Structures are given as structure tokens and as C-alpha cells.
PDB file of C-alpha atoms and ligand atoms in Angstrom:
ATOM      1  CA  UNK A   1     231.981  27.447  86.223  1.00 82.00           C
ATOM      2  CA  UNK A   2     234.508  30.126  87.135  1.00 92.00           C
ATOM      3  CA  UNK A   3     232.977  33.598  86.777  1.00 97.00           C
ATOM      4  CA  UNK A   4     234.516  36.015  84.266  1.00 97.00           C
ATOM      5  CA  UNK A   5     234.895  38.631  87.006  1.00 98.00           C
ATOM      6  CA  UNK A   6     233.914  39.228  90.596  1.00 98.00           C
ATOM      7  CA  UNK A   7     232.402  42.575  91.532  1.00 98.00           C
ATOM      8  CA  UNK A   8     232.014  43.680  95.138  1.00 98.00           C
ATOM      9  CA  UNK A   9     228.934  45.873  95.551  1.00 98.00           C
ATOM     10  CA  UNK A  10     228.381  48.128  98.535  1.00 98.00           C
ATOM     11  CA  UNK A  11     224.886  49.592  98.815  1.00 98.00           C
ATOM     12  CA  UNK A  12     222.077  50.556 101.129  1.00 98.00           C
ATOM     13  CA  UNK A  13     220.347  48.104 103.430  1.00 97.00           C
ATOM     14  CA  UNK A  14     217.359  50.401 102.811  1.00 97.00           C
ATOM     15  CA  UNK A  15     215.609  51.400  99.590  1.00 98.00           C
ATOM     16  CA  UNK A  16     216.004  55.185  99.821  1.00 98.00           C
ATOM     17  CA  UNK A  17     213.402  57.609  98.570  1.00 98.00           C
ATOM     18  CA  UNK A  18     213.689  57.483  94.794  1.00 98.00           C
ATOM     19  CA  UNK A  19     212.617  54.578  92.549  1.00 98.00           C
ATOM     20  CA  UNK A  20     215.794  55.147  90.484  1.00 98.00           C
ATOM     21  CA  UNK A  21     217.895  53.614  93.285  1.00 98.00           C
ATOM     22  CA  UNK A  22     216.023  50.331  93.169  1.00 98.00           C
ATOM     23  CA  UNK A  23     216.155  50.384  89.352  1.00 98.00           C
ATOM     24  CA  UNK A  24     219.918  50.935  89.472  1.00 98.00           C
ATOM     25  CA  UNK A  25     220.411  48.067  91.948  1.00 98.00           C
ATOM     26  CA  UNK A  26     218.345  45.789  89.728  1.00 98.00           C
ATOM     27  CA  UNK A  27     220.318  46.886  86.651  1.00 98.00           C
ATOM     28  CA  UNK A  28     223.647  46.200  88.390  1.00 98.00           C
ATOM     29  CA  UNK A  29     222.544  42.681  89.338  1.00 98.00           C
ATOM     30  CA  UNK A  30     221.221  41.950  85.856  1.00 98.00           C
ATOM     31  CA  UNK A  31     224.399  43.281  84.264  1.00 98.00           C
ATOM     32  CA  UNK A  32     226.614  41.088  86.459  1.00 98.00           C
ATOM     33  CA  UNK A  33     224.555  37.969  85.677  1.00 97.00           C
ATOM     34  CA  UNK A  34     224.239  38.711  81.974  1.00 97.00           C
ATOM     35  CA  UNK A  35     227.998  39.202  81.605  1.00 97.00           C
ATOM     36  CA  UNK A  36     229.117  36.010  83.323  1.00 97.00           C
ATOM     37  CA  UNK A  37     230.066  37.715  86.556  1.00 98.00           C
ATOM     38  CA  UNK A  38     229.856  37.076  90.247  1.00 98.00           C
ATOM     39  CA  UNK A  39     228.481  39.410  92.898  1.00 98.00           C
ATOM     40  CA  UNK A  40     230.291  39.707  96.218  1.00 98.00           C
ATOM     41  CA  UNK A  41     228.313  41.619  98.810  1.00 98.00           C
ATOM     42  CA  UNK A  42     227.284  41.861 102.447  1.00 97.00           C
ATOM     43  CA  UNK A  43     224.863  38.918 102.327  1.00 97.00           C
ATOM     44  CA  UNK A  44     221.780  40.852 103.429  1.00 97.00           C
ATOM     45  CA  UNK A  45     218.266  40.572 102.041  1.00 96.00           C
ATOM     46  CA  UNK A  46     217.025  44.038 102.897  1.00 97.00           C
ATOM     47  CA  UNK A  47     216.957  47.220 100.801  1.00 97.00           C
ATOM     48  CA  UNK A  48     219.132  47.648  97.721  1.00 98.00           C
ATOM     49  CA  UNK A  49     221.358  44.779  98.898  1.00 98.00           C
ATOM     50  CA  UNK A  50     218.540  42.288  98.434  1.00 98.00           C
ATOM     51  CA  UNK A  51     217.602  43.784  95.060  1.00 98.00           C
ATOM     52  CA  UNK A  52     221.141  43.442  93.654  1.00 98.00           C
ATOM     53  CA  UNK A  53     221.488  39.867  94.892  1.00 98.00           C
ATOM     54  CA  UNK A  54     218.115  38.710  93.589  1.00 98.00           C
ATOM     55  CA  UNK A  55     218.659  40.365  90.200  1.00 98.00           C
ATOM     56  CA  UNK A  56     222.095  38.721  89.857  1.00 98.00           C
ATOM     57  CA  UNK A  57     220.708  35.272  90.656  1.00 98.00           C
ATOM     58  CA  UNK A  58     217.767  35.745  88.324  1.00 98.00           C
ATOM     59  CA  UNK A  59     220.133  36.652  85.484  1.00 97.00           C
ATOM     60  CA  UNK A  60     222.165  33.482  86.066  1.00 96.00           C
ATOM     61  CA  UNK A  61     225.037  35.039  88.031  1.00 97.00           C
ATOM     62  CA  UNK A  62     226.681  33.697  91.166  1.00 97.00           C
ATOM     63  CA  UNK A  63     226.267  35.487  94.480  1.00 98.00           C
ATOM     64  CA  UNK A  64     228.772  35.371  97.330  1.00 98.00           C
ATOM     65  CA  UNK A  65     227.330  36.806 100.537  1.00 98.00           C
ATOM     66  CA  UNK A  66     229.553  37.477 103.540  1.00 98.00           C
ATOM     67  CA  UNK A  67     227.667  38.275 106.706  1.00 97.00           C
ATOM     68  CA  UNK A  68     228.633  38.462 110.388  1.00 96.00           C
ATOM     69  CA  UNK A  69     226.931  36.131 112.891  1.00 96.00           C
ATOM     70  CA  UNK A  70     225.234  39.048 114.647  1.00 95.00           C
ATOM     71  CA  UNK A  71     223.310  39.995 111.487  1.00 94.00           C
ATOM     72  CA  UNK A  72     222.369  36.351 110.789  1.00 93.00           C
ATOM     73  CA  UNK A  73     220.884  36.196 114.293  1.00 90.00           C
ATOM     74  CA  UNK A  74     218.671  39.130 113.352  1.00 90.00           C
ATOM     75  CA  UNK A  75     217.506  37.050 110.365  1.00 85.00           C
ATOM     76  CA  UNK A  76     218.927  39.548 107.897  1.00 92.00           C
ATOM     77  CA  UNK A  77     220.812  36.984 105.774  1.00 96.00           C
ATOM     78  CA  UNK A  78     219.846  36.173 102.208  1.00 96.00           C
ATOM     79  CA  UNK A  79     219.778  32.382 102.256  1.00 96.00           C
ATOM     80  CA  UNK A  80     219.469  32.036  98.463  1.00 97.00           C
ATOM     81  CA  UNK A  81     223.108  33.120  97.923  1.00 97.00           C
ATOM     82  CA  UNK A  82     225.228  30.708  95.869  1.00 97.00           C
ATOM     83  CA  UNK A  83     227.733  30.889  98.744  1.00 97.00           C
ATOM     84  CA  UNK A  84     226.789  32.360 102.115  1.00 97.00           C
ATOM     85  CA  UNK A  85     229.753  32.832 104.439  1.00 98.00           C
ATOM     86  CA  UNK A  86     228.949  33.489 108.078  1.00 97.00           C
ATOM     87  CA  UNK A  87     231.895  35.192 109.738  1.00 97.00           C
ATOM     88  CA  UNK A  88     232.675  36.283 113.278  1.00 97.00           C
ATOM     89  CA  UNK A  89     232.737  40.051 112.848  1.00 96.00           C
ATOM     90  CA  UNK A  90     232.800  43.055 110.503  1.00 93.00           C
ATOM     91  CA  UNK A  91     236.580  42.975 110.081  1.00 94.00           C
ATOM     92  CA  UNK A  92     236.540  39.379 108.847  1.00 97.00           C
ATOM     93  CA  UNK A  93     233.643  40.219 106.565  1.00 96.00           C
ATOM     94  CA  UNK A  94     235.372  43.162 104.931  1.00 93.00           C
ATOM     95  CA  UNK A  95     238.596  41.223 104.506  1.00 94.00           C
ATOM     96  CA  UNK A  96     236.817  38.310 102.818  1.00 97.00           C
ATOM     97  CA  UNK A  97     234.766  40.609 100.577  1.00 96.00           C
ATOM     98  CA  UNK A  98     237.918  42.463  99.510  1.00 95.00           C
ATOM     99  CA  UNK A  99     239.841  39.236  98.892  1.00 96.00           C
ATOM    100  CA  UNK A 100     237.068  37.720  96.750  1.00 97.00           C
ATOM    101  CA  UNK A 101     236.568  40.827  94.566  1.00 98.00           C
ATOM    102  CA  UNK A 102     238.293  41.990  91.383  1.00 98.00           C
ATOM    103  CA  UNK A 103     236.749  45.479  91.675  1.00 98.00           C
ATOM    104  CA  UNK A 104     234.524  47.477  94.020  1.00 98.00           C
ATOM    105  CA  UNK A 105     231.521  49.687  93.369  1.00 98.00           C
ATOM    106  CA  UNK A 106     229.297  51.688  95.713  1.00 98.00           C
ATOM    107  CA  UNK A 107     225.647  52.327  94.871  1.00 98.00           C
ATOM    108  CA  UNK A 108     223.494  54.757  96.828  1.00 98.00           C
ATOM    109  CA  UNK A 109     223.444  53.874 100.506  1.00 98.00           C
ATOM    110  CA  UNK A 110     224.032  55.078 104.057  1.00 98.00           C
ATOM    111  CA  UNK A 111     226.909  55.053 106.525  1.00 98.00           C
ATOM    112  CA  UNK A 112     227.663  51.328 106.060  1.00 96.00           C
ATOM    113  CA  UNK A 113     228.076  51.873 102.327  1.00 98.00           C
ATOM    114  CA  UNK A 114     230.242  54.949 102.906  1.00 98.00           C
ATOM    115  CA  UNK A 115     232.488  53.179 105.384  1.00 96.00           C
ATOM    116  CA  UNK A 116     233.050  50.284 102.974  1.00 96.00           C
ATOM    117  CA  UNK A 117     233.614  52.538  99.958  1.00 98.00           C
ATOM    118  CA  UNK A 118     236.111  54.767 101.769  1.00 98.00           C
ATOM    119  CA  UNK A 119     238.011  51.759 103.028  1.00 97.00           C
ATOM    120  CA  UNK A 120     238.293  50.241  99.527  1.00 97.00           C
ATOM    121  CA  UNK A 121     239.488  53.628  98.192  1.00 98.00           C
ATOM    122  CA  UNK A 122     241.896  54.239 101.094  1.00 97.00           C
ATOM    123  CA  UNK A 123     243.425  50.773 100.723  1.00 96.00           C
ATOM    124  CA  UNK A 124     243.845  51.398  96.998  1.00 97.00           C
ATOM    125  CA  UNK A 125     245.657  54.713  97.462  1.00 95.00           C
ATOM    126  CA  UNK A 126     247.969  53.026  99.973  1.00 96.00           C
ATOM    127  CA  UNK A 127     248.560  50.196  97.457  1.00 96.00           C
ATOM    128  CA  UNK A 128     247.199  47.567  99.854  1.00 95.00           C
ATOM    129  CA  UNK A 129     245.406  46.382  96.738  1.00 95.00           C
ATOM    130  CA  UNK A 130     245.354  47.390  93.099  1.00 97.00           C
ATOM    131  CA  UNK A 131     241.673  46.833  92.344  1.00 98.00           C
ATOM    132  CA  UNK A 132     239.453  49.454  90.674  1.00 98.00           C
ATOM    133  CA  UNK A 133     237.006  51.421  92.811  1.00 98.00           C
ATOM    134  CA  UNK A 134     233.818  52.968  91.413  1.00 98.00           C
ATOM    135  CA  UNK A 135     230.943  55.152  92.515  1.00 98.00           C
ATOM    136  CA  UNK A 136     227.597  54.721  90.787  1.00 98.00           C
ATOM    137  CA  UNK A 137     226.166  58.218  90.883  1.00 98.00           C
ATOM    138  CA  UNK A 138     222.519  57.317  90.297  1.00 98.00           C
ATOM    139  CA  UNK A 139     220.386  60.444  89.779  1.00 98.00           C
ATOM    140  CA  UNK A 140     223.228  62.592  91.138  1.00 98.00           C
ATOM    141  CA  UNK A 141     223.039  60.922  94.580  1.00 98.00           C
ATOM    142  CA  UNK A 142     226.790  61.406  95.083  1.00 98.00           C
ATOM    143  CA  UNK A 143     227.084  64.918  93.583  1.00 98.00           C
ATOM    144  CA  UNK A 144     227.376  66.565  97.006  1.00 98.00           C
ATOM    145  CA  UNK A 145     229.974  64.006  98.182  1.00 98.00           C
ATOM    146  CA  UNK A 146     232.034  64.559  95.028  1.00 98.00           C
ATOM    147  CA  UNK A 147     231.724  68.317  95.590  1.00 98.00           C
ATOM    148  CA  UNK A 148     233.001  67.909  99.144  1.00 98.00           C
ATOM    149  CA  UNK A 149     235.916  65.753  97.968  1.00 98.00           C
ATOM    150  CA  UNK A 150     236.661  68.512  95.441  1.00 98.00           C
ATOM    151  CA  UNK A 151     236.936  71.005  98.299  1.00 98.00           C
ATOM    152  CA  UNK A 152     239.370  68.641 100.042  1.00 98.00           C
ATOM    153  CA  UNK A 153     241.502  68.875  96.887  1.00 98.00           C
ATOM    154  CA  UNK A 154     241.134  72.681  96.876  1.00 98.00           C
ATOM    155  CA  UNK A 155     242.287  72.753 100.491  1.00 98.00           C
ATOM    156  CA  UNK A 156     245.247  70.441  99.743  1.00 98.00           C
ATOM    157  CA  UNK A 157     244.032  67.589 101.942  1.00 98.00           C
ATOM    158  CA  UNK A 158     243.650  65.356  98.911  1.00 98.00           C
ATOM    159  CA  UNK A 159     245.525  65.097  95.604  1.00 97.00           C
ATOM    160  CA  UNK A 160     244.132  64.866  92.088  1.00 97.00           C
ATOM    161  CA  UNK A 161     245.784  61.460  91.602  1.00 98.00           C
ATOM    162  CA  UNK A 162     243.840  60.138  94.584  1.00 98.00           C
ATOM    163  CA  UNK A 163     240.590  61.462  93.111  1.00 98.00           C
ATOM    164  CA  UNK A 164     241.520  59.869  89.795  1.00 98.00           C
ATOM    165  CA  UNK A 165     241.469  56.468  91.504  1.00 98.00           C
ATOM    166  CA  UNK A 166     237.660  56.686  91.725  1.00 98.00           C
ATOM    167  CA  UNK A 167     235.743  55.933  88.555  1.00 98.00           C
ATOM    168  CA  UNK A 168     232.311  57.522  88.519  1.00 98.00           C
ATOM    169  CA  UNK A 169     229.331  57.041  86.240  1.00 98.00           C
ATOM    170  CA  UNK A 170     225.611  57.583  86.392  1.00 98.00           C
ATOM    171  CA  UNK A 171     224.691  54.362  84.552  1.00 98.00           C
ATOM    172  CA  UNK A 172     225.648  50.796  85.425  1.00 98.00           C
ATOM    173  CA  UNK A 173     225.991  49.932  81.727  1.00 97.00           C
ATOM    174  CA  UNK A 174     228.662  52.636  81.382  1.00 97.00           C
ATOM    175  CA  UNK A 175     230.556  52.255  84.691  1.00 98.00           C
ATOM    176  CA  UNK A 176     230.674  48.479  85.209  1.00 98.00           C
ATOM    177  CA  UNK A 177     232.420  47.564  81.919  1.00 98.00           C
ATOM    178  CA  UNK A 178     235.098  50.166  82.731  1.00 98.00           C
ATOM    179  CA  UNK A 179     235.712  48.631  86.155  1.00 98.00           C
ATOM    180  CA  UNK A 180     236.010  45.134  84.678  1.00 98.00           C
ATOM    181  CA  UNK A 181     238.396  46.449  82.022  1.00 98.00           C
ATOM    182  CA  UNK A 182     240.458  48.368  84.607  1.00 98.00           C
ATOM    183  CA  UNK A 183     240.777  45.099  86.532  1.00 98.00           C
ATOM    184  CA  UNK A 184     242.388  43.602  83.418  1.00 98.00           C
ATOM    185  CA  UNK A 185     239.461  41.244  82.849  1.00 97.00           C
ATOM    186  CA  UNK A 186     236.809  40.702  80.187  1.00 96.00           C
ATOM    187  CA  UNK A 187     233.123  40.027  80.428  1.00 96.00           C
ATOM    188  CA  UNK A 188     231.613  36.757  79.144  1.00 95.00           C
ATOM    189  CA  UNK A 189     228.211  37.871  77.833  1.00 92.00           C
ATOM    190  CA  UNK A 190     225.394  35.335  78.067  1.00 83.00           C
ATOM    191  CA  UNK A 191     223.537  35.877  74.839  1.00 69.00           C
ATOM    192  CA  UNK A 192     220.276  34.594  76.339  1.00 67.00           C
ATOM    193  CA  UNK A 193     220.376  37.340  78.957  1.00 60.00           C
ATOM    194  CA  UNK A 194     221.291  40.475  76.984  1.00 54.00           C
TER     195      UNK A 194
HETATM  196  P1  AMP B 201     223.951  51.173 104.969  1.00 73.36           P
HETATM  197  O1  AMP B 201     224.566  51.860 103.797  1.00 73.36           O
HETATM  198  O2  AMP B 201     224.166  51.905 106.264  1.00 73.36           O
HETATM  199  O3  AMP B 201     222.519  50.755 104.756  1.00 73.36           O
HETATM  200  O4  AMP B 201     224.770  49.841 105.154  1.00 73.36           O
HETATM  201  C1  AMP B 201     224.880  48.956 104.088  1.00 73.36           C
HETATM  202  C2  AMP B 201     226.217  48.289 104.113  1.00 73.36           C
HETATM  203  O5  AMP B 201     226.528  47.886 105.463  1.00 73.36           O
HETATM  204  C3  AMP B 201     226.126  47.036 103.255  1.00 73.36           C
HETATM  205  O6  AMP B 201     227.017  47.125 102.115  1.00 73.36           O
HETATM  206  C4  AMP B 201     226.455  45.911 104.224  1.00 73.36           C
HETATM  207  O7  AMP B 201     227.749  45.397 103.999  1.00 73.36           O
HETATM  208  C5  AMP B 201     226.341  46.485 105.634  1.00 73.36           C
HETATM  209  N1  AMP B 201     224.984  46.271 106.250  1.00 73.36           N
HETATM  210  C6  AMP B 201     224.252  47.214 106.883  1.00 73.36           C
HETATM  211  N2  AMP B 201     223.040  46.724 107.281  1.00 73.36           N
HETATM  212  C7  AMP B 201     222.992  45.434 106.908  1.00 73.36           C
HETATM  213  C8  AMP B 201     222.007  44.377 107.009  1.00 73.36           C
HETATM  214  N3  AMP B 201     220.811  44.575 107.547  1.00 73.36           N
HETATM  215  N4  AMP B 201     222.310  43.161 106.506  1.00 73.36           N
HETATM  216  C9  AMP B 201     223.512  42.950 105.930  1.00 73.36           C
HETATM  217  N5  AMP B 201     224.471  43.888 105.802  1.00 73.36           N
HETATM  218  C10 AMP B 201     224.235  45.134 106.266  1.00 73.36           C
END
């Protein structure tokens, strides 16, 4: 069955220090599955990535993993994905993830997550795509980044309209419906899952 929406999630390949990060990843996966959605992500089984994917599957959602050969060779792939695409390199991976998504959201993570988030945002502000971009600010994880971006605005390296392209929220249940709505789509709640 065609999913109601397809959400690309960028997040840590590690768990981080606070239990709230794992809870947020689990909540995101459950929300996607319970609302008839599809997860698009990096195809890994470690850290928050694995938590989101497993929670989505458990809640009846579809999971599209896109992973480069080099990471499969390290046995980092999550073989339970509904679709697991093994691609030649990072560029192909990011292109496929972006093409398959209706919206993007970054959860807490490290440099991989940041690189992916900034690319989705940069492409949006250049109108390479018109898909919503969100930042899940679990337990204020991204407060310092948002503060730094605010100083870029103060120093005239960034405009308010560019900042306005990022939707932020501290709770998945608040942020994700907004992203789906901004993408011009609706959720298809599964009553057995909510
Ligand atoms: P990081 O935030 O540095 O942990 O990197 C996470 C992001 O980079 C994810 O969204 C993935 O797309 C990619 N990535 C990094 N490490 C892995 C891994 N072990 N398996 C799959 N993807 C990974």
C-alpha cells in the first residue's frame, strides 16, 4: 500500500548520553508507523538510526534504507528494512534519500547528521527542492546550534527568511504533523496503533 507520506530522518549512528534521545527516536518511528507513513533513512542498525527504523517497523510502517556499499561491508546495514538499497557512494545515497522523501527531519546526532541536515536546508533555500525541513530539538540538544545560527543572522550572513525555512519543535508529536502538513500531505492514522 502506498504510504500517506515519506519522512527522511537524519540522526545519530550512536545513542548519545541522555535517555531522552533514544525515547525521541522511538517516538518518531512509532509516530511514522501509526500515521501510515514511510521512513527513509541511512539504512544503519546502530544508535538512534536503528531505534527509529525498528520502531517504525514495529508500528506497521515501511522503512526504506539507503546505504553505501562500504558501510554494508562493515556489517552496519539493517537487513530488516522493507526496502534496502545498496548504493555506490554517499552522493548516490543522499540523492536517493532526498528523492524518496516528502520532508526531512534531523534528530540529535553527530557530524553525519549535521552534514545531511545542512544539505537539505541549503538545497531548500536554493529551491533545488521545495520540501519542508525540521529540527527535533529533544531536551534542548540544538539550542546552541540555533543560537549560533541566530548570530549568523545578527552578523548578516543569514537572513530571517532562511531561518524561517527550518521548523523546530521539542516533541515529535508536535513537529512531525507540521512537516507533513507543510508538504501538502495528510496522515492516515492506524487506529490500532494510536
Ligand atoms: P552521525 O550523526 O555522525 O552519527 O552520522 C549519522 C548519519 O550519517 C546518518 O543519518 C547516516 O546517514 C550516516 N551514517 C553515519 N554512520 C553510519 C552507520 N554506521 N551506518 C549507516 N549510516 C551511517
